[in-house]
XYZ file of C-alpha atoms in Angstrom:
480
model
C 12.343 -47.272 19.091
C 10.344 -44.294 20.257
C 11.907 -40.883 19.906
C 13.191 -39.266 23.107
C 11.803 -35.838 23.860
C 13.335 -33.063 25.888
C 11.815 -31.715 29.083
C 10.990 -28.504 27.205
C 9.099 -30.470 24.542
C 7.270 -32.490 27.214
C 6.187 -29.359 29.063
C 5.115 -27.709 25.800
C 3.004 -30.681 24.722
C 1.521 -31.028 28.197
C 0.542 -27.360 28.112
C -1.207 -27.785 24.782
C -2.984 -30.942 25.933
C -4.174 -29.203 29.104
C -5.380 -26.213 27.109
C -7.256 -28.508 24.764
C -8.963 -30.337 27.648
C -9.851 -27.023 29.267
C -11.431 -25.934 26.015
C -13.525 -29.075 25.855
C -14.605 -28.726 29.484
C -15.524 -25.088 28.971
C -17.035 -25.190 25.523
C -17.483 -28.864 24.637
C -21.041 -29.267 25.867
C -21.961 -26.247 23.782
C -20.040 -27.107 20.616
C -20.899 -30.723 20.015
C -24.363 -31.744 21.299
C -26.253 -28.535 20.670
C -28.881 -28.818 18.018
C -28.629 -26.105 15.391
C -31.857 -24.183 15.188
C -33.525 -23.849 11.830
C -32.089 -20.849 10.034
C -34.783 -18.245 10.412
C -35.233 -15.308 8.100
C -32.751 -12.619 9.042
C -30.586 -14.995 11.106
C -27.541 -14.470 8.870
C -25.929 -11.029 8.795
C -23.164 -10.501 6.220
C -23.375 -6.713 6.044
C -20.102 -6.104 7.895
C -16.843 -6.382 5.958
C -15.122 -7.726 9.086
C -17.585 -9.944 10.963
C -20.273 -12.479 10.004
C -23.235 -13.411 12.215
C -25.407 -16.531 11.991
C -27.778 -16.488 14.926
C -29.129 -19.943 14.093
C -25.867 -21.182 15.648
C -26.083 -19.012 18.766
C -26.203 -20.879 22.095
C -26.887 -17.801 24.224
C -23.692 -18.045 26.291
C -23.330 -14.257 26.426
C -19.563 -14.178 25.890
C -19.875 -11.810 22.911
C -22.056 -9.328 24.810
C -19.742 -9.466 27.817
C -16.611 -8.593 25.858
C -18.371 -6.044 23.609
C -19.787 -4.111 26.548
C -17.625 -5.016 29.521
C -14.186 -4.976 27.899
C -14.523 -2.913 24.742
C -17.180 -0.501 26.039
C -18.989 -0.550 22.685
C -22.361 -1.728 24.023
C -23.595 -3.142 20.710
C -24.467 -6.726 21.657
C -26.774 -8.058 24.340
C -28.791 -11.199 25.085
C -32.438 -11.392 24.114
C -35.253 -13.816 23.394
C -36.036 -14.975 19.864
C -38.396 -17.824 18.972
C -38.192 -19.092 22.538
C -34.373 -19.119 22.583
C -31.870 -16.893 24.368
C -29.554 -15.526 21.713
C -27.129 -12.701 21.058
C -28.922 -9.686 19.612
C -28.078 -6.145 18.561
C -29.072 -3.378 20.954
C -30.067 -1.229 17.992
C -30.265 -1.659 14.236
C -31.267 -4.749 12.280
C -27.710 -5.598 11.141
C -24.111 -4.818 12.083
C -23.719 -2.201 9.370
C -26.460 -0.159 11.084
C -24.571 -0.098 14.381
C -21.355 1.518 15.592
C -19.471 -1.777 15.373
C -15.771 -1.005 14.784
C -14.950 -4.480 13.442
C -12.454 -5.308 16.216
C -13.542 -8.971 16.131
C -13.264 -9.582 19.865
C -16.784 -11.031 19.848
C -15.831 -13.542 17.135
C -12.684 -14.441 19.050
C -14.633 -15.615 22.113
C -17.679 -17.138 20.364
C -17.602 -20.930 20.975
C -20.242 -21.946 18.428
C -19.365 -20.006 15.280
C -22.455 -17.827 15.528
C -20.131 -14.835 15.225
C -17.122 -15.413 13.007
C -14.472 -13.594 11.012
C -15.556 -12.591 7.506
C -14.145 -15.073 4.987
C -11.031 -14.007 3.118
C -9.742 -17.411 2.046
C -12.053 -17.881 -0.930
C -10.544 -14.923 -2.781
C -7.023 -15.970 -1.747
C -7.436 -19.537 -2.986
C -8.897 -18.287 -6.267
C -5.873 -16.023 -6.751
C -3.376 -18.750 -5.848
C -5.003 -21.018 -8.434
C -4.927 -18.311 -11.126
C -1.654 -18.413 -13.062
C -2.242 -14.901 -14.396
C -1.936 -13.400 -10.890
C 1.349 -12.038 -9.540
C 1.124 -12.941 -5.843
C 2.623 -10.707 -3.142
C 2.369 -11.371 0.604
C 2.911 -9.236 3.684
C 3.019 -10.504 7.275
C 2.237 -8.223 10.228
C 4.845 -7.844 13.022
C 2.771 -9.667 15.644
C 1.839 -12.493 13.246
C 5.492 -13.526 13.198
C 5.273 -14.248 16.947
C 1.742 -15.724 16.975
C 1.241 -18.090 14.034
C 3.618 -20.643 15.572
C 1.059 -21.264 18.323
C -1.199 -22.873 15.726
C 1.567 -25.420 15.014
C 2.577 -26.240 18.606
C 5.461 -23.769 18.662
C 5.735 -21.802 21.898
C 3.959 -18.457 21.951
C 6.156 -15.466 21.203
C 8.744 -17.387 19.181
C 9.794 -15.562 15.994
C 8.881 -17.748 12.999
C 9.347 -15.089 10.313
C 11.821 -17.240 8.361
C 9.293 -20.071 8.217
C 6.618 -17.658 6.995
C 8.908 -16.659 4.130
C 9.345 -20.356 3.321
C 5.575 -20.947 3.464
C 4.946 -18.007 1.127
C 7.485 -19.450 -1.313
C 5.629 -22.787 -1.322
C 2.288 -21.070 -1.817
C 3.762 -18.882 -4.555
C 4.745 -15.235 -4.704
C 7.043 -12.664 -3.121
C 6.869 -12.041 0.617
C 7.553 -9.029 2.841
C 7.224 -8.097 6.488
C 4.816 -5.339 7.440
C 7.629 -4.186 9.737
C 8.884 -2.257 6.708
C 5.526 -0.490 6.402
C 5.738 0.295 10.124
C 9.136 1.918 9.608
C 7.666 4.077 6.832
C 4.769 4.993 9.121
C 7.181 6.187 11.807
C 9.149 8.285 9.310
C 5.975 9.976 8.084
C 4.232 10.192 11.449
C 7.257 11.564 13.306
C 7.770 14.246 10.660
C 4.067 15.126 10.799
C 4.113 15.307 14.609
C 7.236 17.505 14.792
C 5.665 19.856 12.253
C 2.532 20.103 14.410
C 4.655 20.597 17.527
C 6.615 23.454 15.970
C 3.574 25.129 14.421
C 1.560 25.201 17.611
C -1.340 23.227 16.120
C -3.915 22.321 18.756
C -2.830 19.178 20.588
C -2.955 16.251 20.976
C -1.640 14.410 17.918
C -3.197 10.918 17.678
C -2.013 7.816 15.838
C -4.073 6.371 12.989
C -2.483 2.963 12.364
C -5.238 0.953 14.137
C -8.318 0.694 11.855
C -10.589 -0.252 14.760
C -9.622 3.001 16.483
C -10.136 5.005 13.266
C -13.581 3.407 12.887
C -14.375 4.356 16.475
C -13.454 7.998 15.869
C -15.452 8.228 12.640
C -18.523 6.605 14.223
C -18.439 8.106 17.720
C -16.138 11.142 17.920
C -15.817 12.689 14.451
C -14.823 15.934 16.213
C -11.474 14.200 16.882
C -10.696 13.581 13.206
C -8.512 16.740 12.965
C -6.329 15.255 15.713
C -5.726 12.004 13.801
C -2.481 11.576 11.908
C -3.078 11.589 8.162
C -0.724 8.597 7.836
C -2.084 5.369 6.441
C -1.522 2.211 8.472
C 1.673 0.169 7.950
C -0.327 -2.409 5.972
C -1.620 0.241 3.601
C 1.714 2.082 3.311
C 3.466 -1.105 2.279
C 0.492 -1.867 0.037
C 0.924 1.491 -1.689
C 4.563 0.715 -2.479
C 3.661 -2.801 -3.621
C 1.195 -1.389 -6.129
C 3.220 1.683 -7.152
C 6.960 1.088 -6.585
C 7.291 -2.692 -6.970
C 5.794 -2.758 -10.522
C 8.538 -0.418 -11.713
C 11.293 -2.476 -10.110
C 10.043 -5.887 -11.283
C 8.406 -4.881 -14.571
C 4.920 -6.070 -13.685
C 1.530 -4.403 -14.099
C -0.062 -3.228 -10.853
C -3.412 -4.592 -12.060
C -1.903 -8.091 -12.263
C -0.674 -8.044 -8.658
C -2.791 -9.845 -6.073
C -1.618 -8.572 -2.704
C -2.454 -10.650 0.394
C -1.964 -9.298 3.925
C -1.827 -11.735 6.857
C -2.977 -9.774 9.886
C -3.966 -10.300 13.542
C -6.804 -7.835 12.954
C -10.334 -8.215 11.578
C -10.876 -4.458 11.153
C -8.146 -4.592 8.487
C -10.639 -6.343 6.223
C -12.743 -3.180 6.193
C -9.724 -0.897 5.927
C -8.503 -2.668 2.774
C -11.802 -1.888 1.059
C -11.780 1.834 1.816
C -11.631 3.893 -1.382
C -9.319 6.323 0.448
C -6.655 3.590 0.443
C -6.683 3.008 -3.331
C -3.627 3.730 -5.483
C -4.603 5.241 -8.850
C -7.998 3.600 -8.505
C -6.525 0.186 -7.665
C -7.010 -1.486 -4.287
C -3.638 -1.502 -2.495
C -4.407 -4.684 -0.514
C -6.559 -7.199 -2.374
C -7.261 -9.609 0.488
C -6.778 -9.639 4.250
C -6.718 -12.947 6.111
C -6.231 -13.495 9.824
C -3.685 -15.649 11.638
C -6.242 -18.428 11.950
C -7.242 -18.194 8.307
C -3.596 -18.434 7.235
C -3.195 -21.528 9.427
C -6.212 -23.076 7.714
C -4.735 -22.222 4.314
C -1.473 -23.975 5.186
C -3.237 -27.045 6.527
C -5.461 -27.268 3.447
C -2.307 -27.464 1.338
C -0.516 -29.897 3.655
C 2.115 -27.372 4.725
C 3.480 -27.927 8.236
C 5.177 -24.773 9.467
C 7.314 -26.676 11.980
C 9.288 -28.623 9.360
C 9.972 -25.720 7.010
C 13.540 -24.386 6.800
C 13.954 -20.662 7.406
C 14.031 -18.634 4.200
C 14.821 -14.997 3.476
C 12.194 -12.460 2.445
C 12.391 -10.705 -0.914
C 15.069 -8.020 -0.783
C 13.039 -5.076 -2.140
C 11.521 -4.208 1.265
C 13.559 -6.528 3.467
C 15.490 -4.082 5.642
C 13.537 -3.549 8.876
C 14.183 -2.116 12.339
C 13.289 -3.174 15.847
C 10.894 -0.249 15.963
C 8.920 -1.743 13.104
C 8.534 -5.031 14.979
C 7.255 -3.607 18.279
C 4.340 -2.009 16.430
C 2.453 -5.209 17.281
C 2.452 -4.426 21.019
C 0.363 -1.876 22.879
C 2.728 1.064 23.368
C 5.050 -0.032 20.560
C 3.895 2.594 18.086
C 4.405 5.394 20.603
C 7.813 4.081 21.660
C 8.966 3.746 18.054
C 7.707 7.234 17.229
C 9.446 8.855 20.201
C 12.797 7.378 19.141
C 12.562 9.088 15.755
C 10.892 12.260 17.051
C 13.853 12.753 19.400
C 16.290 12.268 16.518
C 14.335 14.633 14.239
C 14.392 17.392 16.873
C 17.936 16.992 18.225
C 19.887 15.244 15.452
C 21.099 12.730 18.047
C 20.099 9.204 19.065
C 18.397 8.553 22.393
C 20.822 7.183 24.993
C 18.157 4.702 26.105
C 15.753 3.808 23.305
C 13.492 1.687 25.517
C 10.419 3.205 27.188
C 9.563 0.628 29.855
C 6.734 2.808 31.182
C 4.877 2.387 27.852
C 5.100 -1.400 27.955
C 2.854 -3.887 29.720
C -0.883 -4.394 30.124
C -1.880 -1.126 31.785
C -5.107 0.459 30.560
C -3.476 3.888 30.163
C 0.325 4.274 30.096
C 2.233 7.544 30.025
C 5.778 8.808 29.486
C 7.619 12.101 29.076
C 10.472 12.920 26.724
C 12.535 16.104 26.670
C 13.986 16.966 23.272
C 15.494 20.279 22.204
C 14.055 22.050 25.217
C 10.555 20.718 24.517
C 8.775 18.331 26.896
C 6.631 15.830 25.038
C 3.916 14.119 27.075
C 2.929 10.790 25.544
C -0.007 8.544 26.351
C -0.909 4.987 25.292
C -4.499 3.737 25.497
C -4.631 -0.058 25.660
C -8.067 -1.168 24.416
C -10.918 0.903 23.048
C -12.850 0.533 26.309
C -10.377 2.893 27.969
C -10.578 5.846 25.575
C -13.745 7.706 26.602
C -12.282 9.756 29.458
C -9.368 10.930 27.315
C -11.635 11.594 24.313
C -13.862 13.785 26.478
C -10.846 15.637 27.884
C -9.750 16.515 24.347
C -13.201 17.853 23.506
C -13.384 20.003 26.641
C -9.825 21.293 26.255
C -8.306 19.717 29.375
C -6.134 17.036 27.724
C -2.499 17.351 28.833
C -0.942 14.986 26.295
C 0.912 15.859 23.096
C 1.034 12.413 21.482
C -1.560 9.660 21.967
C -1.479 6.070 20.713
C -4.736 4.102 20.738
C -5.096 0.388 20.003
C -8.630 -0.971 19.850
C -7.813 -4.474 21.112
C -6.424 -5.149 24.608
C -2.721 -5.793 24.158
C -2.712 -4.113 20.760
C -2.284 -6.192 17.618
C -0.988 -9.084 19.738
C -4.520 -9.437 21.156
C -6.324 -8.822 17.877
C -9.635 -10.382 16.934
C -7.957 -12.581 14.320
C -5.536 -14.275 16.737
C -5.882 -17.646 18.532
C -7.644 -17.441 21.891
C -6.575 -20.638 23.659
C -2.799 -20.603 23.308
C -0.496 -17.791 24.340
C -1.446 -14.305 25.467
C -0.599 -10.752 24.509
C 2.082 -10.436 27.196
C 4.041 -13.465 25.987
C 3.715 -12.301 22.382
C 4.929 -8.838 23.419
C 8.065 -10.308 24.964
C 8.913 -11.983 21.673
C 8.630 -8.696 19.794
C 10.614 -6.708 22.367
C 13.290 -9.406 22.360
C 13.559 -9.072 18.574
C 13.991 -5.315 18.990
C 16.630 -5.727 21.692
C 18.700 -8.053 19.526
C 18.278 -6.088 16.291
C 21.277 -3.983 15.321
C 18.862 -1.350 13.963
C 16.532 -0.072 16.682
C 15.041 3.008 15.047
C 13.138 3.490 11.801
C 15.295 6.427 10.692
C 18.308 4.066 10.633
C 16.675 1.632 8.208
C 19.077 1.841 5.259
C 16.761 0.077 2.794
C 14.041 2.609 3.560
C 16.518 5.491 3.307
C 17.417 4.324 -0.200
C 13.747 4.294 -1.239
C 13.282 7.817 0.115
C 16.365 8.970 -1.743
C 15.325 7.314 -5.008
C 11.551 7.598 -4.947
C 9.810 9.343 -2.076
C 12.195 12.267 -1.576
C 11.447 13.110 2.075
C 8.831 12.277 4.704
C 5.667 14.299 4.033
C 6.934 15.242 0.566
C 4.475 15.622 -2.308
C 5.078 12.004 -3.392
C 4.755 10.729 0.169
C 1.519 12.662 0.684
C 0.124 11.156 -2.523
C 0.979 7.539 -1.672
C 1.211 7.283 2.098
C -1.322 9.706 3.561
C -5.110 9.712 3.527
C -8.234 11.400 4.896
C -10.971 10.288 7.287
C -14.654 11.164 7.401
C -17.588 11.317 9.755
C -19.750 8.171 9.729
C -21.789 8.837 12.861
C -25.240 7.294 12.534
């Protein structure tokens, strides 16, 4: 007897079938029949730590150039003629590392032929998983917990964090949510911002948790580096504790730990390799893989996320707040920061901790907060293509904002270059994260009791000497 399905299941499966047919109609004639051109000298470009290019696979559709220039405003890719074929080419430089590519991965996300793809991270991960001498540690980004289900026919936006913990247990190792690193970031960033606010340091103060945005500043507007927060990203903050604090708690050598971060972001692959992120000369994050790469890893090991029971994460960094989860949405970092900034200034909680004006898909979103007699003007830039006007206003001294969040990808992490393109969208993923926040008993990072214990035992205070050593960094001009 065939199994009965609910109307919800029928609609879900119909949606996925329709999306699959749409993909074939749109891309099928390009994916399957096209004849791969002979790999010419210089066709393969592996110089970027985030993106790979193999122009022998290019079909000249122009999607990469359209999103690079039209959406992201980076103007790196264009269409040109090579050996009688129309292919994607670089507007300047002979390889990606000679351009101002920020590694956002949006070009790879829309490429239908694999000519532009995400730099491989699975080889190193599989080697580590097969090496019994390695002590495996995982971290999963906030948005990943609402996206990875799409790859297993679970509705977009659904929180599958418990299943991710179960998958990590099957693969081997301890698992944590990057939400905890986001809570640390807010504690450090809010303290840093309030200090700047009270000292009269030239505004605005700008977030630094998006590596694509940091790359953009270093490559295009190094004059803005003094405005960047010195805080590392949540991934790197948690990575610092995994390589410095965890070894003391679990009696393991930091050099034996292989730390894997599952991210929606391709620029994270470059960030993990930055020497500025090392802890005592050791890389804090050993491998970064995207949502799609993690799906491929599970499938290669016959792990079906849908049938896994929910499991708990390791307790060392398990306490997280709603603020840590909304980091994955455009505007979430700013909203989370304002909650704690208000508390730091007034000693009281906000009556309404939700900033609806910072949510949604707007290109530039703004809000004001009055705390202790000070009016804080906040701004959120959704997508790197929308930053130039504000960047120029900072340089010419006309910027009116005190706190600015920038996310390189439209929608923030929820629309990152390492996320699935066909199923779900940033808005649906956002709703899942905001719902988690609304139903979490702990809304603000400063109320995270697990984190408070670590500060009391190990870090002392936000922006303390120990915190500065582990959790803060520097940036440098890379303009070419």
